[in-house]
Coordinates of C-alpha atoms and ligand atoms in Angstrom, one line a residue:
X1 CA -0.1 0.4 0.0
X2 CA 1.2 3.1 -0.8
X3 CA 0.0 6.4 1.4
X4 CA 0.7 9.8 0.4
X5 CA 1.6 12.4 3.3
X6 CA -1.2 15.1 3.3
X7 CA 1.5 17.7 2.9
X8 CA 1.7 16.3 -0.7
X9 CA -1.5 16.2 -1.5
X10 CA -2.4 18.2 -4.8
X11 CA -3.2 21.5 -4.4
X12 CA -4.4 21.9 -8.0
X13 CA -6.8 20.5 -10.3
X14 CA -5.8 18.9 -13.9
X15 CA -7.6 21.2 -16.6
X16 CA -7.2 18.5 -19.8
X17 CA -8.9 21.0 -22.0
X18 CA -5.4 22.7 -22.3
X19 CA -4.0 20.1 -23.8
X20 CA -6.3 18.4 -26.1
X21 CA -5.4 17.7 -29.8
X22 CA -8.3 19.6 -30.9
X23 CA -11.0 21.8 -29.0
X24 CA -13.9 20.2 -27.5
X25 CA -17.2 21.0 -29.7
X26 CA -19.4 23.7 -28.6
X27 CA -22.2 23.1 -26.0
X28 CA -25.5 24.5 -28.1
X29 CA -28.4 26.3 -27.0
X30 CA -31.4 24.0 -27.2
X31 CA -34.1 26.5 -28.6
X32 CA -31.6 28.5 -31.2
X33 CA -28.9 25.6 -32.0
X34 CA -26.1 28.3 -31.1
X35 CA -23.1 27.7 -29.0
X36 CA -24.1 28.9 -25.5
X37 CA -22.7 31.5 -23.3
X38 CA -22.3 31.9 -19.6
X39 CA -25.0 33.8 -19.1
X40 CA -27.4 30.8 -20.8
X41 CA -26.6 28.4 -17.3
X42 CA -26.1 31.0 -14.7
X43 CA -29.4 30.4 -13.5
X44 CA -28.4 27.1 -12.7
X45 CA -24.4 27.1 -12.0
X46 CA -22.4 29.4 -9.9
X47 CA -20.2 31.6 -12.1
X48 CA -16.8 30.2 -10.9
X49 CA -18.0 26.1 -11.9
X50 CA -19.1 28.0 -15.4
X51 CA -15.9 29.7 -15.8
X52 CA -14.2 26.0 -14.9
X53 CA -16.7 24.5 -17.5
X54 CA -14.8 26.4 -20.2
X55 CA -11.4 27.2 -18.7
X56 CA -8.4 26.5 -20.7
X57 CA -6.1 26.9 -17.7
X58 CA -3.9 24.0 -17.2
X59 CA -4.1 24.1 -13.3
X60 CA -7.0 25.1 -11.3
X61 CA -6.2 26.0 -7.7
X62 CA -7.8 24.0 -5.3
X63 CA -9.6 26.5 -2.7
X64 CA -8.0 26.0 0.8
X65 CA -12.0 25.6 2.3
X66 CA -12.1 22.4 -0.1
X67 CA -8.7 21.3 0.4
X68 CA -9.7 21.0 4.1
X69 CA -12.8 19.0 3.5
X70 CA -10.5 17.1 1.1
X71 CA -8.0 16.3 4.0
X72 CA -10.9 14.9 6.3
X73 CA -10.4 11.3 3.8
X74 CA -7.7 12.3 1.1
X75 CA -5.4 11.3 0.0
X76 CA -6.7 7.5 -0.8
X77 CA -4.6 4.5 -0.7
X78 CA -3.1 3.1 -3.4
X79 CA -3.0 -1.2 -3.4
X80 CA -1.6 -3.6 -4.9
X81 CA -3.8 -6.6 -5.3
X82 CA -1.2 -9.4 -5.1
X83 CA -3.7 -11.9 -3.7
X84 CA -5.8 -11.7 -6.9
X85 CA -2.7 -11.6 -8.8
X86 CA -1.8 -15.3 -6.9
X87 CA -5.1 -16.0 -7.5
X88 CA -5.4 -15.2 -11.6
X89 CA -1.7 -16.6 -11.7
X90 CA -0.8 -13.6 -13.8
X91 CA 2.5 -12.1 -14.2
X92 CA 0.8 -8.8 -14.6
X93 CA 0.8 -6.4 -11.6
X94 CA -2.3 -4.8 -10.6
X95 CA -2.6 -1.7 -8.8
X96 CA -5.7 0.2 -7.7
X97 CA -6.4 3.7 -6.3
X98 CA -9.7 2.9 -3.8
X99 CA -12.0 5.7 -3.4
X100 CA -14.3 4.2 -1.3
X101 CA -12.5 5.3 2.2
X102 CA -14.5 8.9 2.0
X103 CA -17.0 9.6 4.2
X104 CA -20.0 8.9 1.3
X105 CA -18.2 5.6 0.2
X106 CA -17.4 6.8 -3.2
X107 CA -15.3 9.4 -5.6
X108 CA -18.1 11.6 -6.0
X109 CA -17.3 13.4 -2.6
X110 CA -14.7 14.7 -4.5
X111 CA -16.8 17.2 -6.8
X112 CA -19.7 17.5 -4.2
X113 CA -17.2 19.4 -1.8
X114 CA -16.7 21.8 -4.6
X115 CA -19.8 22.3 -6.2
X116 CA -21.1 22.6 -2.5
X117 CA -18.6 25.4 -2.1
X118 CA -18.9 27.5 -5.0
X119 CA -22.4 27.5 -4.6
X120 CA -21.9 28.7 -1.2
X121 CA -19.6 31.6 -2.2
X122 CA -22.5 32.8 -4.3
X123 CA -25.0 33.0 -1.8
X124 CA -27.2 29.8 -3.1
X125 CA -29.2 28.6 -0.1
X126 CA -30.3 25.1 -1.9
X127 CA -29.4 22.9 -4.7
X128 CA -31.7 20.4 -6.4
X129 CA -30.0 17.3 -7.8
X130 CA -30.5 13.9 -9.2
X131 CA -28.7 10.5 -8.1
X132 CA -28.9 7.0 -9.6
X133 CA -28.0 4.7 -6.9
X134 CA -27.9 7.1 -4.5
X135 CA -23.9 7.9 -4.6
X136 CA -24.0 11.0 -5.8
X137 CA -27.1 12.2 -4.0
X138 CA -25.5 10.9 -0.6
X139 CA -22.2 12.7 -1.6
X140 CA -24.0 16.1 -2.1
X141 CA -26.1 15.7 0.9
X142 CA -22.8 15.6 2.7
X143 CA -21.5 18.2 0.9
X144 CA -24.0 20.5 1.6
X145 CA -24.6 19.8 5.0
X146 CA -20.9 20.9 5.6
X147 CA -21.6 24.7 3.5
X148 CA -25.2 24.8 5.7
X149 CA -27.6 24.1 2.1
X150 CA -30.4 22.6 1.4
X151 CA -30.5 19.8 -0.6
X152 CA -33.5 17.8 -2.5
X153 CA -32.5 14.6 -4.2
X154 CA -34.7 12.8 -6.9
X155 CA -33.6 9.3 -6.8
X156 CA -34.3 7.3 -9.4
X157 CA -37.3 5.0 -8.3
X158 CA -35.5 1.3 -9.2
X159 CA -32.8 2.5 -7.1
X160 CA -34.9 3.7 -4.5
X161 CA -36.9 1.4 -4.1
X162 CA -33.4 -1.7 -4.1
X163 CA -31.4 1.0 -1.8
X164 CA -33.6 2.0 0.9
X165 CA -29.9 2.7 2.9
X166 CA -28.5 5.3 0.5
X167 CA -31.7 7.1 0.9
X168 CA -31.4 7.4 5.2
X169 CA -27.8 8.3 4.6
X170 CA -28.7 11.6 2.3
X171 CA -31.6 12.0 5.0
X172 CA -29.2 11.4 7.6
X173 CA -27.2 14.1 6.7
X174 CA -30.0 16.8 6.2
X175 CA -31.1 16.4 2.5
X176 CA -34.9 15.5 1.2
X177 CA -35.0 12.6 -1.1
X178 CA -37.8 11.2 -2.7
X179 CA -38.3 8.9 -5.9
X180 CA -38.2 9.8 -9.5
X181 CA -40.6 10.1 -11.8
X182 CA -42.0 12.5 -8.8
X183 CA -45.5 14.1 -8.4
X184 CA -43.3 17.0 -7.6
X185 CA -42.5 18.1 -11.3
X186 CA -44.2 18.4 -14.6
X187 CA -41.7 16.1 -16.0
X188 CA -42.5 13.7 -13.3
X189 CA -46.3 14.1 -13.4
X190 CA -46.1 13.6 -17.5
X191 CA -44.3 10.2 -16.8
X192 CA -46.6 9.0 -14.2
X193 CA -49.2 9.9 -16.6
X194 CA -47.8 7.9 -19.3
X195 CA -45.9 4.8 -17.5
X196 CA -47.2 4.9 -13.7
X197 CA -44.5 1.9 -12.8
X198 CA -41.7 3.6 -14.6
X199 CA -38.0 2.4 -13.1
X200 CA -36.7 5.6 -13.8
X201 CA -33.7 6.6 -15.3
X202 CA -30.9 9.1 -14.6
X203 CA -31.7 11.3 -17.3
X204 CA -35.5 11.5 -16.2
X205 CA -34.5 12.3 -12.7
X206 CA -32.3 15.2 -14.3
X207 CA -35.2 16.4 -16.1
X208 CA -37.0 16.8 -12.7
X209 CA -34.0 18.3 -10.8
X210 CA -33.1 21.1 -13.5
X211 CA -37.0 22.2 -13.7
X212 CA -36.9 22.4 -9.5
X213 CA -33.6 24.4 -9.9
X214 CA -35.1 27.2 -12.7
X215 CA -38.3 27.8 -10.9
X216 CA -36.7 29.0 -7.8
X217 CA -34.6 31.9 -7.6
X218 CA -32.7 30.3 -4.4
X219 CA -32.2 27.1 -6.0
X220 CA -29.1 26.1 -8.1
X221 CA -28.7 22.4 -10.1
X222 CA -25.7 20.1 -9.2
X223 CA -24.6 17.6 -11.6
X224 CA -22.5 14.8 -10.1
X225 CA -20.9 13.8 -13.6
X226 CA -20.8 14.3 -17.1
X227 CA -19.8 17.8 -17.2
X228 CA -16.4 19.3 -17.7
X229 CA -16.0 21.2 -14.1
X230 CA -17.1 17.9 -12.4
X231 CA -14.6 15.9 -14.2
X232 CA -11.4 18.5 -13.6
X233 CA -12.7 18.0 -9.7
X234 CA -11.9 14.4 -10.3
X235 CA -8.2 14.9 -11.2
X236 CA -6.9 15.0 -7.8
X237 CA -7.8 11.1 -7.8
X238 CA -5.3 10.8 -10.6
X239 CA -3.3 13.3 -9.8
X240 CA -2.6 11.6 -6.2
X241 CA -2.0 8.4 -8.0
X242 CA 0.8 9.9 -10.3
X243 CA 2.7 10.1 -7.1
X244 CA 2.2 7.3 -5.3
X245 CA 3.5 4.9 -8.9
X246 CA 6.4 6.9 -8.5
X247 CA 6.6 5.8 -4.8
X248 CA 6.0 1.9 -5.8
X249 CA 8.3 2.6 -8.8
X250 CA 5.8 1.4 -11.3
X251 CA 3.9 3.0 -14.5
X252 CA 1.0 1.7 -16.2
X253 CA 0.5 0.0 -19.3
X254 CA -3.4 0.1 -18.8
X255 CA -5.5 2.4 -17.0
X256 CA -9.0 1.1 -16.8
X257 CA -12.5 2.6 -15.1
X258 CA -15.8 2.0 -15.5
X259 CA -17.9 4.7 -16.9
X260 CA -21.6 6.0 -16.1
X261 CA -21.2 9.7 -17.2
X262 CA -17.4 9.2 -17.0
X263 CA -16.1 11.1 -14.1
X264 CA -14.0 8.2 -11.7
X265 CA -12.3 7.2 -15.1
X266 CA -11.3 10.5 -16.2
X267 CA -10.4 11.4 -12.8
X268 CA -8.3 8.6 -12.9
X269 CA -7.2 8.7 -16.5
X270 CA -6.8 12.3 -17.4
X271 CA -3.9 13.2 -15.6
X272 CA -2.1 9.7 -17.2
X273 CA -3.8 10.8 -20.5
X274 CA -1.3 14.2 -20.5
X275 CA 1.7 12.2 -20.3
X276 CA 0.2 10.2 -23.6
X277 CA -0.6 13.3 -25.0
X278 CA 2.9 14.8 -24.8
X279 CA 4.5 11.6 -26.2
X280 CA 6.0 10.3 -23.0
X281 CA 4.1 7.3 -22.7
X282 CA 2.3 6.9 -26.1
X283 CA 1.6 3.3 -25.7
X284 CA -0.2 3.8 -22.7
X285 CA -3.9 1.9 -22.9
X286 CA -6.4 3.8 -21.5
X287 CA -9.7 1.6 -21.3
X288 CA -13.3 2.7 -20.2
X289 CA -16.0 -0.1 -19.3
X290 CA -19.6 -0.2 -19.5
X291 CA -22.6 -2.2 -18.9
X292 CA -23.6 -4.1 -22.2
X293 CA -27.0 -3.7 -21.5
X294 CA -26.2 0.7 -21.6
X295 CA -23.4 0.7 -23.5
X296 CA -23.2 4.3 -24.9
X297 CA -19.8 4.3 -26.1
X298 CA -19.3 0.8 -27.9
X299 CA -22.7 1.2 -29.4
X300 CA -24.0 4.4 -29.6
X301 CA -23.9 7.6 -31.6
X302 CA -20.9 10.5 -31.5
X303 CA -23.7 13.3 -31.7
X304 CA -25.6 16.5 -30.2
X305 CA -27.9 15.1 -27.3
X306 CA -30.1 16.4 -24.6
X307 CA -28.7 15.5 -21.2
X308 CA -31.8 14.6 -20.1
X309 CA -34.7 12.5 -20.9
X310 CA -37.4 16.2 -21.3
X311 CA -35.1 18.2 -23.2
X312 CA -34.2 20.9 -20.7
X313 CA -30.4 20.9 -20.9
X314 CA -28.1 22.5 -23.5
X315 CA -27.3 20.0 -26.4
X316 CA -24.0 18.1 -25.5
X317 CA -22.0 16.4 -28.4
X318 CA -21.0 13.0 -26.8
X319 CA -21.8 8.9 -27.1
X320 CA -25.4 8.6 -26.3
X321 CA -27.9 6.1 -26.8
X322 CA -30.7 8.5 -27.2
X323 CA -32.1 10.8 -24.3
X324 CA -35.5 9.1 -24.3
X325 CA -33.3 5.4 -23.8
X326 CA -34.2 4.2 -20.5
X327 CA -31.9 1.4 -19.4
X328 CA -32.8 -2.0 -18.2
X329 CA -33.1 -2.2 -14.4
X330 CA -29.0 -3.8 -13.9
X331 CA -27.5 -3.4 -10.1
X332 CA -25.2 -0.9 -11.4
X333 CA -27.4 1.9 -11.1
X334 CA -24.7 4.7 -11.5
X335 CA -24.4 3.5 -15.0
X336 CA -27.8 3.5 -16.0
X337 CA -27.1 6.8 -18.2
X338 CA -28.0 7.2 -22.1
X339 CA -24.8 9.5 -22.8
X340 CA -21.0 10.3 -21.9
X341 CA -19.0 13.0 -20.8
X342 CA -18.3 15.3 -23.6
X343 CA -14.8 15.2 -22.5
X344 CA -14.2 10.9 -22.5
X345 CA -16.2 11.4 -25.9
X346 CA -14.0 13.5 -27.4
X347 CA -11.2 11.8 -26.6
X348 CA -12.7 8.5 -27.8
X349 CA -13.5 10.0 -31.4
X350 CA -9.7 10.9 -31.3
X351 CA -8.6 7.0 -30.8
X352 CA -7.2 8.2 -27.3
X353 CA -8.9 5.7 -25.4
X354 CA -10.5 2.2 -25.5
X355 CA -14.1 1.2 -25.0
X356 CA -14.9 -2.2 -23.7
X357 CA -18.3 -3.9 -22.2
X358 CA -19.4 -6.3 -19.7
X359 CA -22.4 -8.2 -19.0
X360 CA -24.0 -8.4 -15.6
X361 CA -23.0 -11.5 -14.2
X362 CA -19.3 -11.3 -15.1
X363 CA -19.3 -8.2 -13.4
X364 CA -20.4 -10.0 -9.8
X365 CA -18.2 -13.1 -11.0
X366 CA -15.4 -10.6 -10.7
X367 CA -16.8 -9.0 -7.5
X368 CA -16.7 -11.8 -5.6
X369 CA -13.0 -13.0 -6.5
X370 CA -12.3 -9.2 -5.7
X371 CA -13.9 -9.3 -2.4
X372 CA -12.5 -12.8 -1.7
X373 CA -8.8 -12.1 -2.4
X374 CA -8.5 -8.4 -1.8
X375 CA -11.3 -7.7 1.1
X376 CA -13.1 -5.0 -0.6
X377 CA -16.9 -5.5 -1.4
X378 CA -17.0 -3.5 -4.3
X379 CA -19.8 -1.4 -5.6
X380 CA -21.4 -3.1 -8.9
X381 CA -20.2 0.0 -11.0
X382 CA -16.9 -0.6 -9.7
X383 CA -17.0 -4.0 -10.5
X384 CA -17.2 -3.5 -14.3
X385 CA -13.2 -2.1 -14.1
X386 CA -12.5 -5.0 -12.0
X387 CA -13.8 -7.4 -14.9
X388 CA -11.7 -5.8 -17.3
X389 CA -8.9 -5.3 -15.2
X390 CA -8.9 -9.3 -14.3
X391 CA -9.5 -10.1 -18.1
X392 CA -6.5 -8.2 -18.9
X393 CA -4.3 -9.9 -16.6
X394 CA -5.7 -13.4 -17.8
X395 CA -4.2 -12.1 -21.4
X396 CA -0.9 -11.6 -19.2
X397 CA -0.8 -15.4 -18.2
X398 CA -1.3 -16.7 -21.5
X399 CA 1.3 -13.9 -23.2
X400 CA 3.5 -14.2 -20.3
X401 CA 3.7 -10.6 -20.2
X402 CA 4.4 -8.9 -17.3
X403 CA 2.2 -5.7 -17.7
X404 CA 1.6 -2.8 -15.0
X405 CA -2.4 -2.6 -14.7
X406 CA -4.1 0.2 -13.0
X407 CA -7.6 0.1 -11.6
X408 CA -9.6 2.7 -10.7
X409 CA -11.4 1.8 -7.6
X410 CA -14.2 4.4 -7.3
X411 CA -16.3 2.8 -4.0
X412 CA -17.4 0.0 -1.9
X413 CA -20.6 -1.6 -2.1
X414 CA -21.9 -1.8 1.5
X415 CA -25.0 -0.9 0.4
X416 CA -25.4 -2.8 -2.6
X417 CA -25.5 -6.0 -0.3
X418 CA -28.6 -7.2 -1.9
X419 CA -27.2 -7.2 -5.1
X420 CA -24.6 -9.6 -3.9
X421 CA -27.1 -11.9 -1.9
X422 CA -29.2 -12.3 -5.4
X423 CA -25.8 -13.0 -7.2
X424 CA -24.8 -15.6 -4.1
X425 CA -28.6 -17.0 -5.0
X426 CA -28.0 -17.6 -8.3
X427 CA -30.8 -14.9 -9.1
X428 CA -28.5 -12.2 -11.2
X429 CA -29.3 -12.9 -14.8
X430 CA -27.8 -10.9 -18.1
X431 CA -29.7 -8.3 -19.6
X432 CA -28.4 -8.1 -23.2
X433 CA -28.1 -5.1 -25.4
X434 CA -31.7 -3.6 -25.9
X435 CA -31.3 -3.2 -29.6
X436 CA -34.8 -2.1 -30.4
X437 CA -35.0 0.7 -27.6
X438 CA -31.9 2.1 -28.5
X439 CA -33.3 2.6 -32.5
X440 CA -36.8 4.0 -30.9
X441 CA -34.9 6.7 -28.7
X442 CA -32.1 7.3 -31.7
X443 CA -34.9 8.6 -33.5
X444 CA -36.0 10.7 -30.9
X445 CA -32.3 12.9 -31.2
X446 CA -32.5 16.3 -31.3
X447 CA -32.0 18.1 -35.1
X448 CA -29.2 20.6 -35.2
Ligands
PLP501 C1 -21.5 7.2 -9.8 C2 -20.7 6.0 -9.6 C3 -19.9 5.8 -10.7 C4 -20.1 6.2 -12.3 O1 -19.9 7.3 -12.2 P1 -19.2 8.4 -13.0 O2 -19.3 9.5 -13.3 O3 -19.0 7.6 -14.9 O4 -17.9 8.0 -12.2 C5 -19.2 4.7 -10.6 N1 -18.9 4.1 -9.3 C6 -18.9 4.6 -8.5 C7 -19.1 3.9 -7.2 C8 -20.4 6.0 -8.5 O5 -21.1 6.2 -7.1

């Protein structure tokens, strides 16, 4: 295990926009189809975050107040998976950077704290947000409680039912959490009319939270993934890892992370991408992993789409399955999102990252193997990255290559034990790729 001294914790976030070989495509206004300006986003986000969204400064100072809270759980530990390596009988060296030791149990606190801070600075009293598996909602609930901001969370119905303890975490930290679709917004009411048993989706919960924020002056909206400023805040993970890998006298041949909206993957991968872009490590492979049943990068289109179901958000150029697509109810609720971070999509489009998908049964098999060798009960989301890490290590066993594999471990699965119970009882099945639904949803893409 490699511990970093608190005095060596990064005091700047890394902004990949300074180093992209081609700039990101513009974000478009849903009404006019023209690039949006800061004033279009001002009703929803504090100006500091809007500036970060478009900044091309390479390094962005982490405010002292944010660093103080980071120091209650960071730097996080870099592990080497010796026991897993042994069990796989592989010459590969497997490292993982574990974000599950944050109070909220995942990487999400890294941006929740920063977002709550900037909103507080702007005098905002209340924040509305969505959550899938509940990890984002609980992280933001904690962030808001630290800065004395009211927090309302629209939680995707299927996860609300599957993971009741996440709601209790949010409530304990002082937030209000309701299942989405909810009767509290037009977006929610419309869906409930059409489909009373709708399991919900991240895209729909975003519509509800955006509508809530847009309709109140004292309220901003907060997103836990996808946007550039969110990925920026997560780079603290990769910056720490670079120092820790140096301490371990190792350098990754392969970096792997799971992708819902792309934030934990990017948080680990973007600092390494800097080396890849500068020519220091052109051979490095950076692999994103998504569910087979929600495969936006591997099977979606790279085009302009809304971030939410209803079509309230600006248009982002990204890999998408269509904003009206409601993914199957897999246990990795945090990966049930139709779109992908524009930065990750852009890098994928430039051929700088590889994309893979994994089936639900395979990820639980990997999760249980990881638990029995490394001890950690991983989130089902994270287990997608573990699955592909194991697969790559098994390839090394075949080829005899001693590759260095780095897995972004985004969080623990202590609130996902119902899913583990189902797997252990043999009740987990694979959802295949819902081709027909995706075809239908892609017909609803906005024209630009
Ligand atoms: C939210 C979440 C994810 C997926 O979101 P990203 O923005 O893609 O990181 C993955 N793992 C965990 C533990 C999460 O909480």
